[in-house]
Amino acid sequence: MSRIDETREFIPVRIAVLTVSDTRVADDDRSGNVLVERLEAAGHKLADRKIIADERDRIAGVLRDWCGREDVDVVISTGGTGLTGRDVTVEAHRDVYEKEIDAFGTVFTHVSMAKIGTSAVQSRACGGVANGTYLFALPGSPGACKDGWDEILSKQLDYRHRPCNFVEIMPRLDEHKRRK
């Protein structure tokens, strides 16, 4: 059973938030605000935040830039995970991933099913790793961001979470690149 191990010290993670939208600006970015509020309330640090249009190359470029920065451990994007022609965030993420975290989308779908039923099939939430950085793509609704953070990411980005979490393996994400 998963739990928080109070004998372990909390380790803050540096998280960048990317909102993908053709219409949102800082004043009305409710989904980005949800993520920032929750990550900061949990004790993590906001490393960067941007809003960009639904353009695959631009999204992938921002993801690559953040993956190359020493002060970014995790990237969470919101928006562009649906099925319409302009929804290209998942493709941009997959252009950058070295490894995909297949179960992230599965668990997100499971969480969504409890809230929105079969409408959960319309989300293509995904997760992966690139250059030692975790990347997660969540849908663009505030509710989906709450679900993704509250039910999955808040736990997996907490070093105290047992039996395992993303933070404890973070130092080994790019071990294949080290010289032996």
mmCIF file with all atom_site columns, C-alpha atoms in Angstrom:
data_model
loop_
_atom_site.group_PDB
_atom_site.id
_atom_site.type_symbol
_atom_site.label_atom_id
_atom_site.label_alt_id
_atom_site.label_comp_id
_atom_site.label_asym_id
_atom_site.label_entity_id
_atom_site.label_seq_id
_atom_site.pdbx_PDB_ins_code
_atom_site.Cartn_x
_atom_site.Cartn_y
_atom_site.Cartn_z
_atom_site.occupancy
_atom_site.B_iso_or_equiv
_atom_site.pdbx_formal_charge
_atom_site.auth_seq_id
_atom_site.auth_comp_id
_atom_site.auth_asym_id
_atom_site.auth_atom_id
_atom_site.pdbx_PDB_model_num
ATOM 1   C CA . MET A 1 1   ? 0.000   0.000  0.000   1.00 0.00 ? 1   MET A CA 1
ATOM 2   C CA . SER A 1 2   ? 1.340   3.447  -0.858  1.00 0.00 ? 2   SER A CA 1
ATOM 3   C CA . ARG A 1 3   ? 2.064   5.855  1.962   1.00 0.00 ? 3   ARG A CA 1
ATOM 4   C CA . ILE A 1 4   ? 4.217   8.789  3.048   1.00 0.00 ? 4   ILE A CA 1
ATOM 5   C CA . ASP A 1 5   ? 7.232   7.747  5.114   1.00 0.00 ? 5   ASP A CA 1
ATOM 6   C CA . GLU A 1 6   ? 7.609   10.552 7.649   1.00 0.00 ? 6   GLU A CA 1
ATOM 7   C CA . THR A 1 7   ? 11.123  9.332  8.558   1.00 0.00 ? 7   THR A CA 1
ATOM 8   C CA . ARG A 1 8   ? 12.367  10.540 5.158   1.00 0.00 ? 8   ARG A CA 1
ATOM 9   C CA . GLU A 1 9   ? 13.121  14.193 4.517   1.00 0.00 ? 9   GLU A CA 1
ATOM 10  C CA . PHE A 1 10  ? 11.116  15.998 1.813   1.00 0.00 ? 10  PHE A CA 1
ATOM 11  C CA . ILE A 1 11  ? 13.225  16.935 -1.218  1.00 0.00 ? 11  ILE A CA 1
ATOM 12  C CA . PRO A 1 12  ? 11.897  19.882 -3.260  1.00 0.00 ? 12  PRO A CA 1
ATOM 13  C CA . VAL A 1 13  ? 11.845  19.322 -7.011  1.00 0.00 ? 13  VAL A CA 1
ATOM 14  C CA . ARG A 1 14  ? 12.323  22.106 -9.585  1.00 0.00 ? 14  ARG A CA 1
ATOM 15  C CA . ILE A 1 15  ? 9.336   22.066 -11.939 1.00 0.00 ? 15  ILE A CA 1
ATOM 16  C CA . ALA A 1 16  ? 8.674   24.023 -15.145 1.00 0.00 ? 16  ALA A CA 1
ATOM 17  C CA . VAL A 1 17  ? 5.075   24.500 -16.283 1.00 0.00 ? 17  VAL A CA 1
ATOM 18  C CA . LEU A 1 18  ? 4.163   24.854 -19.955 1.00 0.00 ? 18  LEU A CA 1
ATOM 19  C CA . THR A 1 19  ? 0.665   25.823 -21.069 1.00 0.00 ? 19  THR A CA 1
ATOM 20  C CA . VAL A 1 20  ? -0.054  24.924 -24.680 1.00 0.00 ? 20  VAL A CA 1
ATOM 21  C CA . SER A 1 21  ? -2.887  27.005 -26.086 1.00 0.00 ? 21  SER A CA 1
ATOM 22  C CA . ASP A 1 22  ? -3.762  29.191 -29.047 1.00 0.00 ? 22  ASP A CA 1
ATOM 23  C CA . THR A 1 23  ? -6.002  31.361 -26.869 1.00 0.00 ? 23  THR A CA 1
ATOM 24  C CA . ARG A 1 24  ? -4.690  31.506 -23.285 1.00 0.00 ? 24  ARG A CA 1
ATOM 25  C CA . VAL A 1 25  ? -2.653  34.352 -21.825 1.00 0.00 ? 25  VAL A CA 1
ATOM 26  C CA . ALA A 1 26  ? -1.196  34.732 -18.330 1.00 0.00 ? 26  ALA A CA 1
ATOM 27  C CA . ASP A 1 27  ? -4.371  36.378 -16.985 1.00 0.00 ? 27  ASP A CA 1
ATOM 28  C CA . ASP A 1 28  ? -6.659  33.462 -17.878 1.00 0.00 ? 28  ASP A CA 1
ATOM 29  C CA . ASP A 1 29  ? -4.336  30.439 -17.675 1.00 0.00 ? 29  ASP A CA 1
ATOM 30  C CA . ARG A 1 30  ? -6.431  28.569 -15.096 1.00 0.00 ? 30  ARG A CA 1
ATOM 31  C CA . SER A 1 31  ? -4.810  25.183 -15.736 1.00 0.00 ? 31  SER A CA 1
ATOM 32  C CA . GLY A 1 32  ? -1.281  26.543 -15.456 1.00 0.00 ? 32  GLY A CA 1
ATOM 33  C CA . ASN A 1 33  ? -2.311  28.355 -12.279 1.00 0.00 ? 33  ASN A CA 1
ATOM 34  C CA . VAL A 1 34  ? -3.670  25.128 -10.771 1.00 0.00 ? 34  VAL A CA 1
ATOM 35  C CA . LEU A 1 35  ? -0.348  23.380 -11.377 1.00 0.00 ? 35  LEU A CA 1
ATOM 36  C CA . VAL A 1 36  ? 1.749   26.257 -10.016 1.00 0.00 ? 36  VAL A CA 1
ATOM 37  C CA . GLU A 1 37  ? -0.422  26.624 -6.909  1.00 0.00 ? 37  GLU A CA 1
ATOM 38  C CA . ARG A 1 38  ? -0.296  22.907 -6.173  1.00 0.00 ? 38  ARG A CA 1
ATOM 39  C CA . LEU A 1 39  ? 3.409   22.372 -6.778  1.00 0.00 ? 39  LEU A CA 1
ATOM 40  C CA . GLU A 1 40  ? 4.334   25.367 -4.634  1.00 0.00 ? 40  GLU A CA 1
ATOM 41  C CA . ALA A 1 41  ? 1.904   24.345 -1.861  1.00 0.00 ? 41  ALA A CA 1
ATOM 42  C CA . ALA A 1 42  ? 3.589   20.933 -1.839  1.00 0.00 ? 42  ALA A CA 1
ATOM 43  C CA . GLY A 1 43  ? 6.987   22.593 -1.260  1.00 0.00 ? 43  GLY A CA 1
ATOM 44  C CA . HIS A 1 44  ? 8.419   22.293 -4.771  1.00 0.00 ? 44  HIS A CA 1
ATOM 45  C CA . LYS A 1 45  ? 9.998   25.154 -6.719  1.00 0.00 ? 45  LYS A CA 1
ATOM 46  C CA . LEU A 1 46  ? 8.658   26.713 -9.914  1.00 0.00 ? 46  LEU A CA 1
ATOM 47  C CA . ALA A 1 47  ? 11.691  26.690 -12.222 1.00 0.00 ? 47  ALA A CA 1
ATOM 48  C CA . ASP A 1 48  ? 10.015  28.385 -15.197 1.00 0.00 ? 48  ASP A CA 1
ATOM 49  C CA . ARG A 1 49  ? 6.637   28.963 -16.794 1.00 0.00 ? 49  ARG A CA 1
ATOM 50  C CA . LYS A 1 50  ? 5.571   29.661 -20.369 1.00 0.00 ? 50  LYS A CA 1
ATOM 51  C CA . ILE A 1 51  ? 2.495   29.790 -22.563 1.00 0.00 ? 51  ILE A CA 1
ATOM 52  C CA . ILE A 1 52  ? 2.946   28.877 -26.219 1.00 0.00 ? 52  ILE A CA 1
ATOM 53  C CA . ALA A 1 53  ? 0.713   28.107 -29.197 1.00 0.00 ? 53  ALA A CA 1
ATOM 54  C CA . ASP A 1 54  ? -0.175  24.597 -30.356 1.00 0.00 ? 54  ASP A CA 1
ATOM 55  C CA . GLU A 1 55  ? 2.818   24.202 -32.671 1.00 0.00 ? 55  GLU A CA 1
ATOM 56  C CA . ARG A 1 56  ? 4.683   20.921 -32.483 1.00 0.00 ? 56  ARG A CA 1
ATOM 57  C CA . ASP A 1 57  ? 8.172   22.251 -33.222 1.00 0.00 ? 57  ASP A CA 1
ATOM 58  C CA . ARG A 1 58  ? 7.851   25.115 -30.739 1.00 0.00 ? 58  ARG A CA 1
ATOM 59  C CA . ILE A 1 59  ? 6.557   22.807 -28.004 1.00 0.00 ? 59  ILE A CA 1
ATOM 60  C CA . ALA A 1 60  ? 9.368   20.321 -28.591 1.00 0.00 ? 60  ALA A CA 1
ATOM 61  C CA . GLY A 1 61  ? 11.872  23.187 -28.610 1.00 0.00 ? 61  GLY A CA 1
ATOM 62  C CA . VAL A 1 62  ? 10.767  24.440 -25.197 1.00 0.00 ? 62  VAL A CA 1
ATOM 63  C CA . LEU A 1 63  ? 10.823  20.890 -23.814 1.00 0.00 ? 63  LEU A CA 1
ATOM 64  C CA . ARG A 1 64  ? 14.361  20.340 -25.135 1.00 0.00 ? 64  ARG A CA 1
ATOM 65  C CA . ASP A 1 65  ? 15.531  23.679 -23.750 1.00 0.00 ? 65  ASP A CA 1
ATOM 66  C CA . TRP A 1 66  ? 14.170  22.894 -20.309 1.00 0.00 ? 66  TRP A CA 1
ATOM 67  C CA . CYS A 1 67  ? 15.621  19.364 -20.395 1.00 0.00 ? 67  CYS A CA 1
ATOM 68  C CA . GLY A 1 68  ? 19.027  20.940 -20.988 1.00 0.00 ? 68  GLY A CA 1
ATOM 69  C CA . ARG A 1 69  ? 18.815  23.197 -17.952 1.00 0.00 ? 69  ARG A CA 1
ATOM 70  C CA . GLU A 1 70  ? 20.397  22.265 -14.632 1.00 0.00 ? 70  GLU A CA 1
ATOM 71  C CA . ASP A 1 71  ? 17.613  24.033 -12.712 1.00 0.00 ? 71  ASP A CA 1
ATOM 72  C CA . VAL A 1 72  ? 14.733  21.967 -14.188 1.00 0.00 ? 72  VAL A CA 1
ATOM 73  C CA . ASP A 1 73  ? 14.022  18.460 -12.891 1.00 0.00 ? 73  ASP A CA 1
ATOM 74  C CA . VAL A 1 74  ? 10.466  18.059 -14.161 1.00 0.00 ? 74  VAL A CA 1
ATOM 75  C CA . VAL A 1 75  ? 8.334   19.601 -16.907 1.00 0.00 ? 75  VAL A CA 1
ATOM 76  C CA . ILE A 1 76  ? 4.549   19.510 -16.741 1.00 0.00 ? 76  ILE A CA 1
ATOM 77  C CA . SER A 1 77  ? 2.619   20.714 -19.756 1.00 0.00 ? 77  SER A CA 1
ATOM 78  C CA . THR A 1 78  ? -1.100  21.326 -19.922 1.00 0.00 ? 78  THR A CA 1
ATOM 79  C CA . GLY A 1 79  ? -3.172  21.481 -23.091 1.00 0.00 ? 79  GLY A CA 1
ATOM 80  C CA . GLY A 1 80  ? -3.004  19.997 -26.555 1.00 0.00 ? 80  GLY A CA 1
ATOM 81  C CA . THR A 1 81  ? -3.553  16.368 -25.531 1.00 0.00 ? 81  THR A CA 1
ATOM 82  C CA . GLY A 1 82  ? -6.930  15.913 -27.206 1.00 0.00 ? 82  GLY A CA 1
ATOM 83  C CA . LEU A 1 83  ? -7.939  14.599 -30.599 1.00 0.00 ? 83  LEU A CA 1
ATOM 84  C CA . THR A 1 84  ? -8.394  17.710 -32.720 1.00 0.00 ? 84  THR A CA 1
ATOM 85  C CA . GLY A 1 85  ? -6.054  18.749 -35.499 1.00 0.00 ? 85  GLY A CA 1
ATOM 86  C CA . ARG A 1 86  ? -4.313  21.419 -33.402 1.00 0.00 ? 86  ARG A CA 1
ATOM 87  C CA . ASP A 1 87  ? -3.682  19.011 -30.474 1.00 0.00 ? 87  ASP A CA 1
ATOM 88  C CA . VAL A 1 88  ? 0.001   18.190 -31.021 1.00 0.00 ? 88  VAL A CA 1
ATOM 89  C CA . THR A 1 89  ? 1.462   18.282 -27.505 1.00 0.00 ? 89  THR A CA 1
ATOM 90  C CA . VAL A 1 90  ? 1.693   14.495 -27.236 1.00 0.00 ? 90  VAL A CA 1
ATOM 91  C CA . GLU A 1 91  ? 3.536   14.267 -30.544 1.00 0.00 ? 91  GLU A CA 1
ATOM 92  C CA . ALA A 1 92  ? 5.924   17.040 -29.431 1.00 0.00 ? 92  ALA A CA 1
ATOM 93  C CA . HIS A 1 93  ? 6.588   15.240 -26.148 1.00 0.00 ? 93  HIS A CA 1
ATOM 94  C CA . ARG A 1 94  ? 7.285   11.989 -27.979 1.00 0.00 ? 94  ARG A CA 1
ATOM 95  C CA . ASP A 1 95  ? 9.696   13.829 -30.296 1.00 0.00 ? 95  ASP A CA 1
ATOM 96  C CA . VAL A 1 96  ? 11.743  14.605 -27.166 1.00 0.00 ? 96  VAL A CA 1
ATOM 97  C CA . TYR A 1 97  ? 11.367  11.458 -25.012 1.00 0.00 ? 97  TYR A CA 1
ATOM 98  C CA . GLU A 1 98  ? 14.231  9.018  -24.653 1.00 0.00 ? 98  GLU A CA 1
ATOM 99  C CA . LYS A 1 99  ? 11.918  6.702  -22.706 1.00 0.00 ? 99  LYS A CA 1
ATOM 100 C CA . GLU A 1 100 ? 8.160   6.853  -22.349 1.00 0.00 ? 100 GLU A CA 1
ATOM 101 C CA . ILE A 1 101 ? 6.491   6.206  -18.996 1.00 0.00 ? 101 ILE A CA 1
ATOM 102 C CA . ASP A 1 102 ? 3.657   4.150  -20.473 1.00 0.00 ? 102 ASP A CA 1
ATOM 103 C CA . ALA A 1 103 ? 1.855   3.605  -17.179 1.00 0.00 ? 103 ALA A CA 1
ATOM 104 C CA . PHE A 1 104 ? 1.440   7.344  -16.597 1.00 0.00 ? 104 PHE A CA 1
ATOM 105 C CA . GLY A 1 105 ? -1.224  7.598  -19.305 1.00 0.00 ? 105 GLY A CA 1
ATOM 106 C CA . THR A 1 106 ? -2.850  4.398  -18.092 1.00 0.00 ? 106 THR A CA 1
ATOM 107 C CA . VAL A 1 107 ? -3.038  5.579  -14.485 1.00 0.00 ? 107 VAL A CA 1
ATOM 108 C CA . PHE A 1 108 ? -4.276  9.004  -15.607 1.00 0.00 ? 108 PHE A CA 1
ATOM 109 C CA . THR A 1 109 ? -7.051  7.313  -17.597 1.00 0.00 ? 109 THR A CA 1
ATOM 110 C CA . HIS A 1 110 ? -7.982  5.228  -14.552 1.00 0.00 ? 110 HIS A CA 1
ATOM 111 C CA . VAL A 1 111 ? -8.164  8.365  -12.371 1.00 0.00 ? 111 VAL A CA 1
ATOM 112 C CA . SER A 1 112 ? -10.182 10.191 -15.048 1.00 0.00 ? 112 SER A CA 1
ATOM 113 C CA . MET A 1 113 ? -12.645 7.327  -15.431 1.00 0.00 ? 113 MET A CA 1
ATOM 114 C CA . ALA A 1 114 ? -13.686 7.782  -11.804 1.00 0.00 ? 114 ALA A CA 1
ATOM 115 C CA . LYS A 1 115 ? -14.432 11.473 -12.500 1.00 0.00 ? 115 LYS A CA 1
ATOM 116 C CA . ILE A 1 116 ? -15.690 11.694 -16.081 1.00 0.00 ? 116 ILE A CA 1
ATOM 117 C CA . GLY A 1 117 ? -16.491 8.117  -17.074 1.00 0.00 ? 117 GLY A CA 1
ATOM 118 C CA . THR A 1 118 ? -15.848 6.995  -20.616 1.00 0.00 ? 118 THR A CA 1
ATOM 119 C CA . SER A 1 119 ? -15.033 10.568 -21.692 1.00 0.00 ? 119 SER A CA 1
ATOM 120 C CA . ALA A 1 120 ? -11.566 9.725  -20.330 1.00 0.00 ? 120 ALA A CA 1
ATOM 121 C CA . VAL A 1 121 ? -10.803 7.982  -23.633 1.00 0.00 ? 121 VAL A CA 1
ATOM 122 C CA . GLN A 1 122 ? -10.473 11.407 -25.268 1.00 0.00 ? 122 GLN A CA 1
ATOM 123 C CA . SER A 1 123 ? -7.355  12.289 -23.268 1.00 0.00 ? 123 SER A CA 1
ATOM 124 C CA . ARG A 1 124 ? -3.874  11.364 -24.406 1.00 0.00 ? 124 ARG A CA 1
ATOM 125 C CA . ALA A 1 125 ? -2.005  12.271 -21.221 1.00 0.00 ? 125 ALA A CA 1
ATOM 126 C CA . CYS A 1 126 ? 1.541   10.941 -21.360 1.00 0.00 ? 126 CYS A CA 1
ATOM 127 C CA . GLY A 1 127 ? 4.854   10.944 -19.546 1.00 0.00 ? 127 GLY A CA 1
ATOM 128 C CA . GLY A 1 128 ? 8.465   10.310 -20.369 1.00 0.00 ? 128 GLY A CA 1
ATOM 129 C CA . VAL A 1 129 ? 12.103  11.025 -19.624 1.00 0.00 ? 129 VAL A CA 1
ATOM 130 C CA . ALA A 1 130 ? 14.674  12.975 -21.632 1.00 0.00 ? 130 ALA A CA 1
ATOM 131 C CA . ASN A 1 131 ? 18.161  14.077 -20.646 1.00 0.00 ? 131 ASN A CA 1
ATOM 132 C CA . GLY A 1 132 ? 17.528  13.129 -17.022 1.00 0.00 ? 132 GLY A CA 1
ATOM 133 C CA . THR A 1 133 ? 14.338  15.226 -16.852 1.00 0.00 ? 133 THR A CA 1
ATOM 134 C CA . TYR A 1 134 ? 10.789  13.969 -16.329 1.00 0.00 ? 134 TYR A CA 1
ATOM 135 C CA . LEU A 1 135 ? 8.177   15.261 -18.771 1.00 0.00 ? 135 LEU A CA 1
ATOM 136 C CA . PHE A 1 136 ? 4.412   14.967 -18.300 1.00 0.00 ? 136 PHE A CA 1
ATOM 137 C CA . ALA A 1 137 ? 1.608   16.134 -20.593 1.00 0.00 ? 137 ALA A CA 1
ATOM 138 C CA . LEU A 1 138 ? -1.780  16.747 -18.982 1.00 0.00 ? 138 LEU A CA 1
ATOM 139 C CA . PRO A 1 139 ? -5.024  17.861 -20.605 1.00 0.00 ? 139 PRO A CA 1
ATOM 140 C CA . GLY A 1 140 ? -5.847  21.564 -20.645 1.00 0.00 ? 140 GLY A CA 1
ATOM 141 C CA . SER A 1 141 ? -8.702  21.620 -18.154 1.00 0.00 ? 141 SER A CA 1
ATOM 142 C CA . PRO A 1 142 ? -8.188  22.735 -14.546 1.00 0.00 ? 142 PRO A CA 1
ATOM 143 C CA . GLY A 1 143 ? -9.968  19.569 -13.382 1.00 0.00 ? 143 GLY A CA 1
ATOM 144 C CA . ALA A 1 144 ? -7.595  17.321 -15.316 1.00 0.00 ? 144 ALA A CA 1
ATOM 145 C CA . CYS A 1 145 ? -4.598  19.211 -13.911 1.00 0.00 ? 145 CYS A CA 1
ATOM 146 C CA . LYS A 1 146 ? -5.964  18.783 -10.385 1.00 0.00 ? 146 LYS A CA 1
ATOM 147 C CA . ASP A 1 147 ? -6.474  15.056 -11.000 1.00 0.00 ? 147 ASP A CA 1
ATOM 148 C CA . GLY A 1 148 ? -3.041  14.583 -12.554 1.00 0.00 ? 148 GLY A CA 1
ATOM 149 C CA . TRP A 1 149 ? -1.306  16.446 -9.743  1.00 0.00 ? 149 TRP A CA 1
ATOM 150 C CA . ASP A 1 150 ? -3.387  15.305 -6.764  1.00 0.00 ? 150 ASP A CA 1
ATOM 151 C CA . GLU A 1 151 ? -3.703  11.651 -7.705  1.00 0.00 ? 151 GLU A CA 1
ATOM 152 C CA . ILE A 1 152 ? -0.372  10.911 -9.396  1.00 0.00 ? 152 ILE A CA 1
ATOM 153 C CA . LEU A 1 153 ? 2.321   13.572 -9.552  1.00 0.00 ? 153 LEU A CA 1
ATOM 154 C CA . SER A 1 154 ? 2.072   14.867 -5.970  1.00 0.00 ? 154 SER A CA 1
ATOM 155 C CA . LYS A 1 155 ? 2.834   11.353 -4.780  1.00 0.00 ? 155 LYS A CA 1
ATOM 156 C CA . GLN A 1 156 ? 5.455   10.358 -7.335  1.00 0.00 ? 156 GLN A CA 1
ATOM 157 C CA . LEU A 1 157 ? 7.315   13.669 -6.955  1.00 0.00 ? 157 LEU A CA 1
ATOM 158 C CA . ASP A 1 158 ? 7.493   13.254 -3.170  1.00 0.00 ? 158 ASP A CA 1
ATOM 159 C CA . TYR A 1 159 ? 10.686  11.513 -2.042  1.00 0.00 ? 159 TYR A CA 1
ATOM 160 C CA . ARG A 1 160 ? 8.867   10.280 1.055   1.00 0.00 ? 160 ARG A CA 1
ATOM 161 C CA . HIS A 1 161 ? 6.291   8.311  -0.955  1.00 0.00 ? 161 HIS A CA 1
ATOM 162 C CA . ARG A 1 162 ? 6.563   4.541  -0.534  1.00 0.00 ? 162 ARG A CA 1
ATOM 163 C CA . PRO A 1 163 ? 7.045   1.970  -1.848  1.00 0.00 ? 163 PRO A CA 1
ATOM 164 C CA . CYS A 1 164 ? 8.755   3.996  -4.588  1.00 0.00 ? 164 CYS A CA 1
ATOM 165 C CA . ASN A 1 165 ? 8.731   7.380  -6.311  1.00 0.00 ? 165 ASN A CA 1
ATOM 166 C CA . PHE A 1 166 ? 10.264  9.269  -9.225  1.00 0.00 ? 166 PHE A CA 1
ATOM 167 C CA . VAL A 1 167 ? 12.536  11.406 -7.032  1.00 0.00 ? 167 VAL A CA 1
ATOM 168 C CA . GLU A 1 168 ? 14.605  8.546  -5.632  1.00 0.00 ? 168 GLU A CA 1
ATOM 169 C CA . ILE A 1 169 ? 15.584  7.350  -9.112  1.00 0.00 ? 169 ILE A CA 1
ATOM 170 C CA . MET A 1 170 ? 16.170  10.855 -10.505 1.00 0.00 ? 170 MET A CA 1
ATOM 171 C CA . PRO A 1 171 ? 19.979  10.659 -10.080 1.00 0.00 ? 171 PRO A CA 1
ATOM 172 C CA . ARG A 1 172 ? 20.030  7.518  -12.230 1.00 0.00 ? 172 ARG A CA 1
ATOM 173 C CA . LEU A 1 173 ? 17.881  8.710  -15.144 1.00 0.00 ? 173 LEU A CA 1
ATOM 174 C CA . ASP A 1 174 ? 20.872  9.507  -17.322 1.00 0.00 ? 174 ASP A CA 1
ATOM 175 C CA . GLU A 1 175 ? 23.288  6.872  -15.997 1.00 0.00 ? 175 GLU A CA 1
ATOM 176 C CA . HIS A 1 176 ? 23.500  5.320  -19.472 1.00 0.00 ? 176 HIS A CA 1
ATOM 177 C CA . LYS A 1 177 ? 25.272  8.476  -20.664 1.00 0.00 ? 177 LYS A CA 1
ATOM 178 C CA . ARG A 1 178 ? 28.030  8.304  -18.088 1.00 0.00 ? 178 ARG A CA 1
ATOM 179 C CA . ARG A 1 179 ? 31.402  6.931  -19.068 1.00 0.00 ? 179 ARG A CA 1
ATOM 180 C CA . LYS A 1 180 ? 32.234  3.630  -17.451 1.00 0.00 ? 180 LYS A CA 1
#
